[in-house]
């Protein structure tokens, strides 16, 4: 089997505000996470990625960092962090931090100094431009959270650029001093032991040197987020990013076994460029195409085939079905298909990343406007807020689902008595039992972890593929529809069904799938 942990392993994303509160302030924290490591070990994940835990005014729930080398008081202290790290390590697991290099908080001392005067030593650490002739913004670039991406600083008479909130000014990555400072941040955390970084909006780091206007998007439809009115031709994914990336990779490679995972929303052929050439990009450019593609066997098969074709030789694929920015999988495709999605995620060739709570089938929670926390709901009225997918982890049937003893920072789903770790652990047919079984099977199967993969012919609305390694030959068949389907010309023994009730069943010539059923079968085992 492959030796690198990040190829073999399963990554689990924790949204720290929502995992476990330990001190009764209604917000998750590091001690809370620490107290739940036994669960993660029992579940069988290998690496934990924690969304930002740095000091922050929390305008974007921590993605607005005011100090890259500290821990936000609401999450704990550096010694809490060290204790958490030690406990993760003691369980043989890895810890991945979120690195937010594209922008800082406007409260970061660097930006305070930068905005202080045009002659400030840190002026060029951010992106400042004179107003356009009419006094308006320097170009037509839009914030991802709606409106112009430029905010005028009245005192110094210039605009600064922010791809997100105005409280998140973009750093100027063309400035070598910025790069040096940020690489030192990576070293700081690697010296403390961390195993890698998920790099926030990596494809945004470099912008067009001339800052040309973006072209209008002919595909824009009313109701789309406002940022889609223009195509980000000049504001992201610039060729110069690869020079930065190579430097960043060099910094990380100086510490054995550490990895970079890039957050990148780009079409597949652009996404794979972020592997770099000969290992000078990120180890894993997050592949979000299972989230972006319509949920049908045919569309998903297309994504798989195209992605497998494009991943450069020697590089390793990866798959994601949920995160804190996307609708939860159970809400997007429904409870029954979420089980099929789980089987897909854990049997494809490549590193899977799980989003906390998806292993329970947690759903998006409707958040009343007065309880909204995501400021995007304020900058862009409509259906854009991400609070629904960020609600507290549902641990047990006690008050507040065992997440907190006081009012949780976001409301809990009312279904928590049923959809929670404690009750699903006891239920042999629950989503959690399915995840456990899938993870167990994956861990014990060289074919699932590292084996070759081949899509096979299947009836309409069924996705089927084989995974093989040595003498092991498995088939995964996933029924994307609400009617039964039959695969012909196959023989073997079922190892697992998404319904958790057919294990060991033999089939010879015909493999029957019930509505919304996925199965993993051992083809090497002759049907008797
Ligand atoms: C991507 C993060 O995942 C998202 O939550 C955040 O709002 C933006 N980057 C800005 O940092
Ligand atoms: Ca707390």
Short mmCIF file of C-alpha atoms and ligand atoms in Angstrom, two decimals:
data_model
loop_
_atom_site.label_atom_id
_atom_site.label_comp_id
_atom_site.label_asym_id
_atom_site.label_seq_id
_atom_site.Cartn_x
_atom_site.Cartn_y
_atom_site.Cartn_z
CA UNK A 1 0.00 0.00 0.00
CA UNK A 2 1.09 3.58 -0.59
CA UNK A 3 3.16 5.00 2.18
CA UNK A 4 2.16 8.69 2.23
CA UNK A 5 -0.45 9.29 4.91
CA UNK A 6 -2.31 11.87 2.85
CA UNK A 7 -2.83 9.41 0.01
CA UNK A 8 -4.00 6.58 2.25
CA UNK A 9 -5.89 8.69 4.74
CA UNK A 10 -9.32 10.23 5.18
CA UNK A 11 -9.53 13.94 6.04
CA UNK A 12 -12.24 15.20 8.40
CA UNK A 13 -13.11 18.90 8.42
CA UNK A 14 -14.03 20.49 11.73
CA UNK A 15 -15.75 23.85 11.77
CA UNK A 16 -14.44 24.84 15.20
CA UNK A 17 -17.31 27.15 16.21
CA UNK A 18 -19.70 24.24 15.83
CA UNK A 19 -17.94 21.08 16.97
CA UNK A 20 -17.95 21.12 20.77
CA UNK A 21 -18.22 23.86 23.35
CA UNK A 22 -16.27 23.19 26.55
CA UNK A 23 -16.80 26.38 28.57
CA UNK A 24 -20.47 27.16 28.08
CA UNK A 25 -20.21 30.25 25.87
CA UNK A 26 -22.20 28.55 23.11
CA UNK A 27 -19.25 28.38 20.75
CA UNK A 28 -17.06 25.42 19.99
CA UNK A 29 -13.42 25.57 21.11
CA UNK A 30 -10.14 23.66 21.16
CA UNK A 31 -10.76 21.92 24.49
CA UNK A 32 -14.08 20.84 23.06
CA UNK A 33 -12.40 19.29 20.03
CA UNK A 34 -9.88 17.63 22.31
CA UNK A 35 -12.67 15.97 24.25
CA UNK A 36 -14.10 14.52 21.05
CA UNK A 37 -10.96 12.94 19.62
CA UNK A 38 -12.03 9.49 20.79
CA UNK A 39 -15.04 9.81 18.52
CA UNK A 40 -12.89 10.73 15.53
CA UNK A 41 -10.59 7.83 16.23
CA UNK A 42 -13.55 5.48 16.56
CA UNK A 43 -14.94 6.80 13.27
CA UNK A 44 -11.61 5.95 11.68
CA UNK A 45 -10.50 9.21 10.09
CA UNK A 46 -6.78 9.88 9.73
CA UNK A 47 -6.42 13.64 9.57
CA UNK A 48 -8.36 16.52 11.05
CA UNK A 49 -8.53 19.85 9.25
CA UNK A 50 -9.74 22.68 11.47
CA UNK A 51 -11.13 25.86 9.87
CA UNK A 52 -9.40 29.05 11.17
CA UNK A 53 -8.77 29.31 14.91
CA UNK A 54 -6.67 32.51 14.88
CA UNK A 55 -7.51 35.79 16.63
CA UNK A 56 -10.14 37.45 14.49
CA UNK A 57 -12.93 40.03 14.66
CA UNK A 58 -15.01 37.12 13.19
CA UNK A 59 -16.53 39.20 10.40
CA UNK A 60 -16.15 36.11 8.22
CA UNK A 61 -16.18 33.52 11.02
CA UNK A 62 -12.39 33.50 11.36
CA UNK A 63 -11.44 33.86 7.68
CA UNK A 64 -10.50 37.42 8.65
CA UNK A 65 -7.27 36.83 10.55
CA UNK A 66 -5.89 39.52 12.87
CA UNK A 67 -2.85 37.50 14.01
CA UNK A 68 -1.52 34.55 12.04
CA UNK A 69 0.45 33.20 14.98
CA UNK A 70 -2.09 33.13 17.75
CA UNK A 71 -5.26 31.41 18.89
CA UNK A 72 -8.52 33.32 19.22
CA UNK A 73 -9.48 33.64 22.90
CA UNK A 74 -12.91 32.16 22.13
CA UNK A 75 -11.14 29.00 20.93
CA UNK A 76 -8.50 28.87 23.67
CA UNK A 77 -4.78 29.51 23.96
CA UNK A 78 -1.59 28.38 22.30
CA UNK A 79 -1.11 25.88 25.10
CA UNK A 80 -4.60 24.51 24.44
CA UNK A 81 -3.50 24.17 20.85
CA UNK A 82 -0.32 22.33 21.81
CA UNK A 83 -2.33 20.01 24.05
CA UNK A 84 -4.78 19.33 21.24
CA UNK A 85 -1.96 18.65 18.85
CA UNK A 86 -0.30 16.24 21.28
CA UNK A 87 -3.57 14.34 21.76
CA UNK A 88 -4.16 14.12 18.02
CA UNK A 89 -0.65 12.79 17.57
CA UNK A 90 -1.04 10.31 20.44
CA UNK A 91 -3.93 8.80 18.50
CA UNK A 92 -1.81 8.44 15.39
CA UNK A 93 -3.77 11.15 13.60
CA UNK A 94 -2.65 14.24 11.68
CA UNK A 95 -3.62 17.87 12.16
CA UNK A 96 -4.14 20.30 9.30
CA UNK A 97 -4.65 24.01 9.85
CA UNK A 98 -6.38 26.55 7.65
CA UNK A 99 -3.97 29.07 6.14
CA UNK A 100 -5.58 32.29 4.91
CA UNK A 101 -2.92 34.06 2.85
CA UNK A 102 -5.02 36.02 0.35
CA UNK A 103 -6.35 38.54 2.85
CA UNK A 104 -6.08 39.47 6.48
CA UNK A 105 -8.52 41.21 8.77
CA UNK A 106 -8.61 45.00 8.50
CA UNK A 107 -7.68 44.83 12.21
CA UNK A 108 -4.38 43.07 11.52
CA UNK A 109 -1.49 45.36 12.58
CA UNK A 110 -0.13 45.12 9.03
CA UNK A 111 -3.26 46.66 7.57
CA UNK A 112 -3.61 49.26 10.30
CA UNK A 113 -0.10 50.38 9.47
CA UNK A 114 -0.73 50.14 5.74
CA UNK A 115 -3.82 52.32 5.85
CA UNK A 116 -2.15 54.85 8.15
CA UNK A 117 -0.54 56.90 5.38
CA UNK A 118 0.47 56.67 1.74
CA UNK A 119 4.08 56.66 2.88
CA UNK A 120 3.66 53.92 5.46
CA UNK A 121 6.29 51.17 5.31
CA UNK A 122 3.48 48.65 4.96
CA UNK A 123 1.50 50.60 2.34
CA UNK A 124 2.54 48.18 -0.38
CA UNK A 125 1.65 45.11 1.70
CA UNK A 126 -1.93 45.59 0.52
CA UNK A 127 -3.42 46.64 -2.81
CA UNK A 128 -3.97 50.40 -2.95
CA UNK A 129 -4.97 52.34 -6.07
CA UNK A 130 -6.01 55.87 -6.92
CA UNK A 131 -9.67 56.42 -7.73
CA UNK A 132 -10.76 56.26 -11.37
CA UNK A 133 -11.15 59.61 -13.16
CA UNK A 134 -14.76 59.91 -12.01
CA UNK A 135 -13.68 59.26 -8.41
CA UNK A 136 -15.13 55.74 -8.49
CA UNK A 137 -13.34 52.42 -7.94
CA UNK A 138 -10.15 51.74 -9.96
CA UNK A 139 -11.76 48.91 -11.96
CA UNK A 140 -14.91 46.79 -12.21
CA UNK A 141 -13.82 43.89 -10.02
CA UNK A 142 -16.53 42.59 -7.72
CA UNK A 143 -16.44 41.28 -4.18
CA UNK A 144 -17.45 37.64 -3.74
CA UNK A 145 -19.89 38.98 -1.19
CA UNK A 146 -21.46 41.46 -3.72
CA UNK A 147 -20.69 45.05 -4.63
CA UNK A 148 -17.40 46.57 -5.73
CA UNK A 149 -14.26 44.85 -4.49
CA UNK A 150 -12.81 48.30 -3.75
CA UNK A 151 -13.35 50.44 -0.69
CA UNK A 152 -12.28 54.07 -0.52
CA UNK A 153 -10.17 55.04 2.44
CA UNK A 154 -11.20 58.67 2.76
CA UNK A 155 -8.26 59.75 4.88
CA UNK A 156 -5.59 58.77 2.35
CA UNK A 157 -7.79 59.18 -0.72
CA UNK A 158 -7.09 55.74 -2.19
CA UNK A 159 -9.07 52.57 -2.64
CA UNK A 160 -7.99 49.18 -1.27
CA UNK A 161 -8.93 45.89 -2.85
CA UNK A 162 -10.84 43.10 -1.09
CA UNK A 163 -12.07 40.01 -2.91
CA UNK A 164 -14.36 39.31 0.07
CA UNK A 165 -15.70 41.63 2.80
CA UNK A 166 -14.32 45.15 3.12
CA UNK A 167 -13.00 43.97 6.49
CA UNK A 168 -10.82 41.45 4.58
CA UNK A 169 -8.27 43.50 2.61
CA UNK A 170 -6.23 41.48 0.09
CA UNK A 171 -2.51 41.21 0.76
CA UNK A 172 -0.16 42.15 -2.06
CA UNK A 173 1.58 38.90 -2.98
CA UNK A 174 3.72 40.73 -5.54
CA UNK A 175 5.56 42.23 -2.58
CA UNK A 176 8.45 39.92 -1.53
CA UNK A 177 8.18 41.11 2.08
CA UNK A 178 4.61 39.79 2.25
CA UNK A 179 5.72 36.43 0.93
CA UNK A 180 8.55 36.17 3.44
CA UNK A 181 6.25 37.07 6.32
CA UNK A 182 3.65 34.52 5.26
CA UNK A 183 6.19 31.75 4.74
CA UNK A 184 7.38 32.44 8.27
CA UNK A 185 3.82 31.86 9.42
CA UNK A 186 3.87 28.41 7.80
CA UNK A 187 7.16 27.64 9.53
CA UNK A 188 5.80 28.84 12.87
CA UNK A 189 3.02 26.23 12.77
CA UNK A 190 5.16 23.48 11.29
CA UNK A 191 7.66 24.00 14.10
CA UNK A 192 4.74 23.31 16.47
CA UNK A 193 4.19 20.08 14.56
CA UNK A 194 1.23 20.67 12.27
CA UNK A 195 1.04 18.28 9.36
CA UNK A 196 -0.17 20.63 6.70
CA UNK A 197 -2.40 23.45 5.59
CA UNK A 198 -5.60 23.91 3.70
CA UNK A 199 -4.86 27.09 1.76
CA UNK A 200 -7.81 29.44 1.53
CA UNK A 201 -8.80 30.74 -1.97
CA UNK A 202 -5.40 29.81 -3.35
CA UNK A 203 -6.32 30.73 -6.92
CA UNK A 204 -7.01 34.31 -5.85
CA UNK A 205 -3.53 35.14 -4.59
CA UNK A 206 -2.17 36.78 -7.73
CA UNK A 207 -4.11 39.37 -9.70
CA UNK A 208 -3.44 40.86 -13.13
CA UNK A 209 -0.46 43.24 -12.86
CA UNK A 210 -2.33 45.88 -14.89
CA UNK A 211 -5.61 45.28 -13.04
CA UNK A 212 -7.63 45.26 -16.23
CA UNK A 213 -11.43 45.23 -16.09
CA UNK A 214 -13.06 41.81 -15.98
CA UNK A 215 -15.33 41.04 -18.95
CA UNK A 216 -19.08 40.71 -18.41
CA UNK A 217 -20.39 37.17 -17.91
CA UNK A 218 -22.82 36.29 -20.71
CA UNK A 219 -23.97 33.30 -18.64
CA UNK A 220 -25.15 35.44 -15.72
CA UNK A 221 -28.72 34.69 -14.70
CA UNK A 222 -30.85 36.79 -12.38
CA UNK A 223 -30.69 35.20 -8.95
CA UNK A 224 -27.03 34.20 -9.32
CA UNK A 225 -24.72 35.76 -6.71
CA UNK A 226 -23.81 39.29 -7.86
CA UNK A 227 -20.11 38.40 -8.19
CA UNK A 228 -21.00 36.31 -11.24
CA UNK A 229 -21.92 39.38 -13.27
CA UNK A 230 -18.33 39.47 -14.47
CA UNK A 231 -15.90 36.66 -15.30
CA UNK A 232 -12.85 36.72 -13.03
CA UNK A 233 -10.45 36.60 -15.96
CA UNK A 234 -8.06 39.15 -14.47
CA UNK A 235 -8.75 38.98 -10.74
CA UNK A 236 -7.83 35.31 -10.18
CA UNK A 237 -5.95 32.29 -11.57
CA UNK A 238 -3.08 34.33 -13.03
CA UNK A 239 0.04 32.61 -14.40
CA UNK A 240 2.21 34.27 -11.72
CA UNK A 241 0.51 32.18 -9.03
CA UNK A 242 2.68 29.22 -9.96
CA UNK A 243 5.86 31.01 -8.96
CA UNK A 244 4.37 31.72 -5.54
CA UNK A 245 3.11 28.19 -5.25
CA UNK A 246 6.54 26.74 -5.99
CA UNK A 247 8.02 28.89 -3.22
CA UNK A 248 5.30 27.84 -0.79
CA UNK A 249 5.84 24.20 -1.66
CA UNK A 250 9.57 24.63 -1.05
CA UNK A 251 8.85 26.00 2.43
CA UNK A 252 6.61 23.04 3.27
CA UNK A 253 8.93 20.44 1.74
CA UNK A 254 11.65 21.50 4.15
CA UNK A 255 9.54 19.72 6.81
CA UNK A 256 9.10 16.04 5.94
CA UNK A 257 5.59 14.64 5.64
CA UNK A 258 3.78 18.00 5.56
CA UNK A 259 1.22 18.83 2.90
CA UNK A 260 -0.61 21.64 1.16
CA UNK A 261 -4.25 21.33 0.18
CA UNK A 262 -5.47 24.15 -2.04
CA UNK A 263 -8.98 25.56 -1.97
CA UNK A 264 -9.63 26.10 -5.66
CA UNK A 265 -12.93 26.54 -7.46
CA UNK A 266 -11.96 26.22 -11.13
CA UNK A 267 -12.91 24.03 -14.08
CA UNK A 268 -11.10 20.67 -13.99
CA UNK A 269 -8.53 21.52 -16.65
CA UNK A 270 -7.46 24.63 -14.71
CA UNK A 271 -7.73 22.93 -11.32
CA UNK A 272 -5.14 20.29 -12.13
CA UNK A 273 -2.59 22.99 -13.04
CA UNK A 274 -2.30 23.59 -9.28
CA UNK A 275 -0.48 20.28 -8.85
CA UNK A 276 2.37 22.21 -10.45
CA UNK A 277 5.06 20.54 -12.47
CA UNK A 278 7.22 17.83 -10.96
CA UNK A 279 5.84 18.38 -7.47
CA UNK A 280 6.05 22.16 -7.19
CA UNK A 281 2.36 22.85 -6.60
CA UNK A 282 -0.02 21.74 -3.87
CA UNK A 283 -0.24 18.06 -2.94
CA UNK A 284 -4.00 18.14 -3.24
CA UNK A 285 -5.91 20.82 -5.12
CA UNK A 286 -9.35 20.33 -3.57
CA UNK A 287 -11.64 18.78 -6.15
CA UNK A 288 -15.15 20.16 -5.60
CA UNK A 289 -16.65 18.79 -8.79
CA UNK A 290 -18.82 16.20 -7.03
CA UNK A 291 -20.45 19.23 -5.40
CA UNK A 292 -20.62 21.35 -8.53
CA UNK A 293 -21.92 18.70 -10.96
CA UNK A 294 -25.62 17.84 -11.16
CA UNK A 295 -26.35 14.72 -9.10
CA UNK A 296 -26.88 12.06 -11.76
CA UNK A 297 -24.97 8.89 -12.62
CA UNK A 298 -24.13 10.21 -16.06
CA UNK A 299 -22.84 13.62 -14.93
CA UNK A 300 -20.82 12.14 -12.08
CA UNK A 301 -19.33 9.53 -14.41
CA UNK A 302 -18.28 12.36 -16.73
CA UNK A 303 -16.58 14.21 -13.88
CA UNK A 304 -14.74 11.07 -12.76
CA UNK A 305 -13.55 10.18 -16.25
CA UNK A 306 -12.42 13.70 -17.11
CA UNK A 307 -10.69 14.23 -13.77
CA UNK A 308 -8.86 10.88 -13.94
CA UNK A 309 -7.70 11.80 -17.43
CA UNK A 310 -6.43 15.22 -16.34
CA UNK A 311 -4.64 14.46 -13.05
CA UNK A 312 -0.96 14.54 -14.04
CA UNK A 313 0.97 11.28 -13.86
CA UNK A 314 2.48 10.83 -10.41
CA UNK A 315 -0.08 13.11 -8.74
CA UNK A 316 -2.85 11.93 -6.46
CA UNK A 317 -6.60 12.65 -6.85
CA UNK A 318 -8.97 13.80 -4.12
CA UNK A 319 -12.73 14.17 -3.63
CA UNK A 320 -15.03 16.34 -1.53
CA UNK A 321 -18.81 16.25 -1.07
CA UNK A 322 -19.29 18.99 1.50
CA UNK A 323 -17.77 21.91 3.35
CA UNK A 324 -18.74 25.01 5.31
CA UNK A 325 -19.45 27.00 2.13
CA UNK A 326 -21.79 24.52 0.44
CA UNK A 327 -25.25 23.14 1.06
CA UNK A 328 -24.99 19.92 3.04
CA UNK A 329 -25.04 16.78 0.89
CA UNK A 330 -28.15 15.37 2.65
CA UNK A 331 -30.03 18.57 1.81
CA UNK A 332 -28.75 18.78 -1.73
CA UNK A 333 -29.45 15.21 -2.82
CA UNK A 334 -31.81 13.94 -0.10
CA UNK A 335 -31.28 11.46 2.73
CA UNK A 336 -31.39 8.32 0.56
CA UNK A 337 -28.94 9.57 -2.04
CA UNK A 338 -26.65 10.95 0.68
CA UNK A 339 -25.89 7.31 1.51
CA UNK A 340 -25.00 6.67 -2.12
CA UNK A 341 -22.80 9.79 -2.03
CA UNK A 342 -21.02 8.45 1.06
CA UNK A 343 -20.24 5.20 -0.73
CA UNK A 344 -19.03 7.11 -3.77
CA UNK A 345 -16.77 9.40 -1.74
CA UNK A 346 -15.15 6.52 0.14
CA UNK A 347 -14.60 4.21 -2.81
CA UNK A 348 -13.25 6.54 -5.49
CA UNK A 349 -9.55 6.61 -6.20
CA UNK A 350 -8.17 9.53 -4.21
CA UNK A 351 -8.18 11.13 -0.77
CA UNK A 352 -11.70 11.79 0.59
CA UNK A 353 -12.54 14.79 2.77
CA UNK A 354 -15.58 14.54 5.07
CA UNK A 355 -17.40 17.54 6.48
CA UNK A 356 -18.32 17.17 10.17
CA UNK A 357 -21.87 15.96 10.66
CA UNK A 358 -22.27 14.63 7.14
CA UNK A 359 -21.50 11.22 8.65
CA UNK A 360 -24.83 11.58 10.49
CA UNK A 361 -26.71 12.88 7.50
CA UNK A 362 -27.03 16.29 9.15
CA UNK A 363 -29.12 18.67 7.07
CA UNK A 364 -29.09 22.40 6.45
CA UNK A 365 -30.97 24.28 9.15
CA UNK A 366 -33.18 27.23 8.27
CA UNK A 367 -31.78 30.22 10.14
CA UNK A 368 -34.15 33.06 11.02
CA UNK A 369 -32.69 36.37 9.75
CA UNK A 370 -32.22 37.74 13.27
CA UNK A 371 -29.94 34.81 14.13
CA UNK A 372 -27.81 35.04 10.99
CA UNK A 373 -24.06 35.01 11.61
CA UNK A 374 -22.75 34.93 8.07
CA UNK A 375 -22.26 38.57 7.03
CA UNK A 376 -22.78 37.60 3.41
CA UNK A 377 -26.50 37.51 4.29
CA UNK A 378 -26.15 41.24 5.01
CA UNK A 379 -24.05 42.29 2.01
CA UNK A 380 -26.22 40.29 -0.38
CA UNK A 381 -29.84 39.69 0.50
CA UNK A 382 -31.20 36.42 -0.92
CA UNK A 383 -30.37 32.78 -0.50
CA UNK A 384 -26.61 33.06 -0.19
CA UNK A 385 -25.99 32.67 3.54
CA UNK A 386 -23.85 29.75 4.71
CA UNK A 387 -25.15 29.48 8.28
CA UNK A 388 -27.51 26.56 7.43
CA UNK A 389 -24.57 24.21 6.85
CA UNK A 390 -22.59 25.44 9.88
CA UNK A 391 -24.91 24.47 12.74
CA UNK A 392 -23.65 22.64 15.85
CA UNK A 393 -22.62 19.01 15.72
CA UNK A 394 -25.37 16.74 16.96
CA UNK A 395 -23.83 14.52 19.63
CA UNK A 396 -26.70 13.20 21.71
CA UNK A 397 -30.33 13.67 22.69
CA UNK A 398 -29.60 15.85 25.73
CA UNK A 399 -30.11 19.63 25.88
CA UNK A 400 -28.54 21.34 22.85
CA UNK A 401 -27.48 17.97 21.47
CA UNK A 402 -24.56 17.80 23.90
CA UNK A 403 -22.87 20.62 22.01
CA UNK A 404 -23.15 23.29 24.69
CA UNK A 405 -24.78 23.87 28.07
CA UNK A 406 -25.94 27.34 27.03
CA UNK A 407 -27.46 28.94 23.94
CA UNK A 408 -25.59 27.67 20.85
CA UNK A 409 -24.13 30.34 18.55
CA UNK A 410 -26.34 29.01 15.73
CA UNK A 411 -29.61 27.14 16.29
CA UNK A 412 -29.56 23.34 16.25
CA UNK A 413 -31.56 21.25 13.88
CA UNK A 414 -34.76 20.12 15.64
CA UNK A 415 -34.07 16.58 14.45
CA UNK A 416 -31.07 16.20 16.77
CA UNK A 417 -32.61 13.58 19.06
CA UNK A 418 -32.75 11.19 16.15
CA UNK A 419 -29.90 12.49 14.04
CA UNK A 420 -27.08 12.36 16.57
CA UNK A 421 -23.98 10.33 17.27
CA UNK A 422 -25.36 8.57 20.33
CA UNK A 423 -28.54 7.23 18.77
CA UNK A 424 -26.92 6.41 15.44
CA UNK A 425 -24.17 4.44 17.14
CA UNK A 426 -26.86 2.15 18.56
CA UNK A 427 -28.68 1.79 15.24
CA UNK A 428 -27.07 -0.82 13.01
CA UNK A 429 -28.68 0.72 9.92
CA UNK A 430 -27.92 4.38 10.58
CA UNK A 431 -25.90 6.72 8.38
CA UNK A 432 -23.17 6.70 11.00
CA UNK A 433 -23.05 2.89 10.91
CA UNK A 434 -22.76 3.12 7.13
CA UNK A 435 -19.86 5.58 7.36
CA UNK A 436 -18.16 3.37 9.93
CA UNK A 437 -18.55 0.32 7.72
CA UNK A 438 -17.32 2.17 4.64
CA UNK A 439 -14.30 3.53 6.45
CA UNK A 440 -13.52 0.10 7.93
CA UNK A 441 -13.75 -1.55 4.56
CA UNK A 442 -11.65 1.11 2.92
CA UNK A 443 -8.94 0.84 5.54
CA UNK A 444 -8.69 -2.90 5.07
CA UNK A 445 -8.70 -2.86 1.28
CA UNK A 446 -5.62 -2.13 -0.79
CA UNK A 447 -7.87 -1.97 -3.86
CA UNK A 448 -10.01 0.81 -2.38
CA UNK A 449 -7.10 2.83 -1.07
CA UNK A 450 -4.67 2.64 -3.90
CA UNK A 451 -6.00 0.28 -6.54
CA UNK A 452 -6.60 1.00 -10.19
CA UNK A 453 -10.02 2.26 -11.14
CA UNK A 454 -12.10 1.51 -14.21
CA UNK A 455 -15.62 2.70 -15.01
CA UNK A 456 -17.80 -0.17 -16.20
CA UNK A 457 -20.93 -0.35 -18.35
CA UNK A 458 -24.08 -0.02 -16.28
CA UNK A 459 -27.80 0.49 -16.78
CA UNK A 460 -29.26 3.96 -16.96
CA UNK A 461 -28.90 5.97 -13.73
CA UNK A 462 -26.36 3.53 -12.32
CA UNK A 463 -22.71 4.39 -11.85
CA UNK A 464 -20.41 1.37 -11.64
CA UNK A 465 -16.66 0.97 -11.39
CA UNK A 466 -14.07 -1.58 -10.47
CA UNK A 467 -11.18 -1.14 -8.07
CA UNK A 468 -8.40 -3.67 -8.28
CA UNK A 469 -5.07 -4.29 -6.65
CA UNK A 470 -3.16 -7.57 -6.73
CA UNK A 471 -5.74 -10.35 -6.46
CA UNK A 472 -8.36 -8.09 -4.95
CA UNK A 473 -11.10 -7.08 -7.40
CA UNK A 474 -14.00 -5.02 -6.15
CA UNK A 475 -16.97 -3.53 -7.90
CA UNK A 476 -18.92 -0.52 -6.72
CA UNK A 477 -22.40 -0.09 -8.18
CA UNK A 478 -24.44 2.96 -7.25
CA UNK A 479 -28.10 3.40 -8.11
CA UNK A 480 -28.87 7.11 -8.46
CA UNK A 481 -32.61 6.60 -8.95
CA UNK A 482 -35.72 5.64 -7.04
CA UNK A 483 -36.35 2.46 -9.01
CA UNK A 484 -34.61 -0.90 -8.92
CA UNK A 485 -31.92 -1.68 -11.46
CA UNK A 486 -30.13 -4.86 -12.55
CA UNK A 487 -26.51 -5.29 -13.63
CA UNK A 488 -25.93 -8.35 -15.79
CA UNK A 489 -22.95 -10.54 -16.46
CA UNK A 490 -21.37 -10.15 -13.03
CA UNK A 491 -20.72 -12.62 -10.23
CA UNK A 492 -19.37 -12.24 -6.75
CA UNK A 493 -20.23 -11.59 -3.13
CA UNK A 494 -21.58 -8.42 -1.53
CA UNK A 495 -19.31 -6.80 1.02
CA UNK A 496 -21.53 -3.85 1.81
CA UNK A 497 -24.83 -2.26 0.84
CA UNK A 498 -25.83 1.32 1.65
CA UNK A 499 -28.88 -0.33 3.30
CA UNK A 500 -26.57 -2.39 5.53
CA UNK A 501 -28.60 -5.56 5.16
CA UNK A 502 -27.13 -7.75 2.39
CA UNK A 503 -23.57 -8.35 3.46
CA UNK A 504 -22.30 -11.76 2.38
CA UNK A 505 -25.02 -12.27 -0.23
CA UNK A 506 -23.75 -14.02 -3.36
CA UNK A 507 -24.86 -13.22 -6.90
CA UNK A 508 -24.14 -14.97 -10.16
CA UNK A 509 -25.03 -13.42 -13.51
CA UNK A 510 -27.27 -10.70 -12.08
CA UNK A 511 -26.72 -8.06 -9.46
CA UNK A 512 -29.94 -6.46 -8.29
CA UNK A 513 -29.93 -2.96 -6.85
CA UNK A 514 -32.90 -1.61 -4.96
CA UNK A 515 -34.02 2.02 -5.16
CA UNK A 516 -31.25 4.39 -3.98
CA UNK A 517 -28.96 1.49 -3.21
CA UNK A 518 -25.22 1.34 -3.59
CA UNK A 519 -23.18 -1.82 -3.11
CA UNK A 520 -19.57 -2.88 -2.91
CA UNK A 521 -18.98 -6.39 -4.19
CA UNK A 522 -16.03 -8.71 -4.16
CA UNK A 523 -15.68 -10.02 -7.71
CA UNK A 524 -12.69 -12.19 -6.93
CA UNK A 525 -14.88 -14.28 -4.62
CA UNK A 526 -16.60 -16.79 -6.92
CA UNK A 527 -20.30 -17.02 -6.51
CA UNK A 528 -21.17 -20.51 -5.29
C1 LIG B 1 -13.16 30.46 1.44
C2 LIG B 1 -13.69 30.05 2.77
O1 LIG B 1 -13.94 28.68 2.74
C3 LIG B 1 -14.92 30.89 3.03
O2 LIG B 1 -15.63 30.43 4.14
C4 LIG B 1 -14.49 32.31 3.19
O3 LIG B 1 -15.61 33.15 3.33
C5 LIG B 1 -13.67 32.79 1.98
N1 LIG B 1 -12.72 31.81 1.55
C6 LIG B 1 -12.91 34.02 2.30
O4 LIG B 1 -11.83 33.69 3.14
CA1 LIG B 2 -16.62 27.70 24.00
#
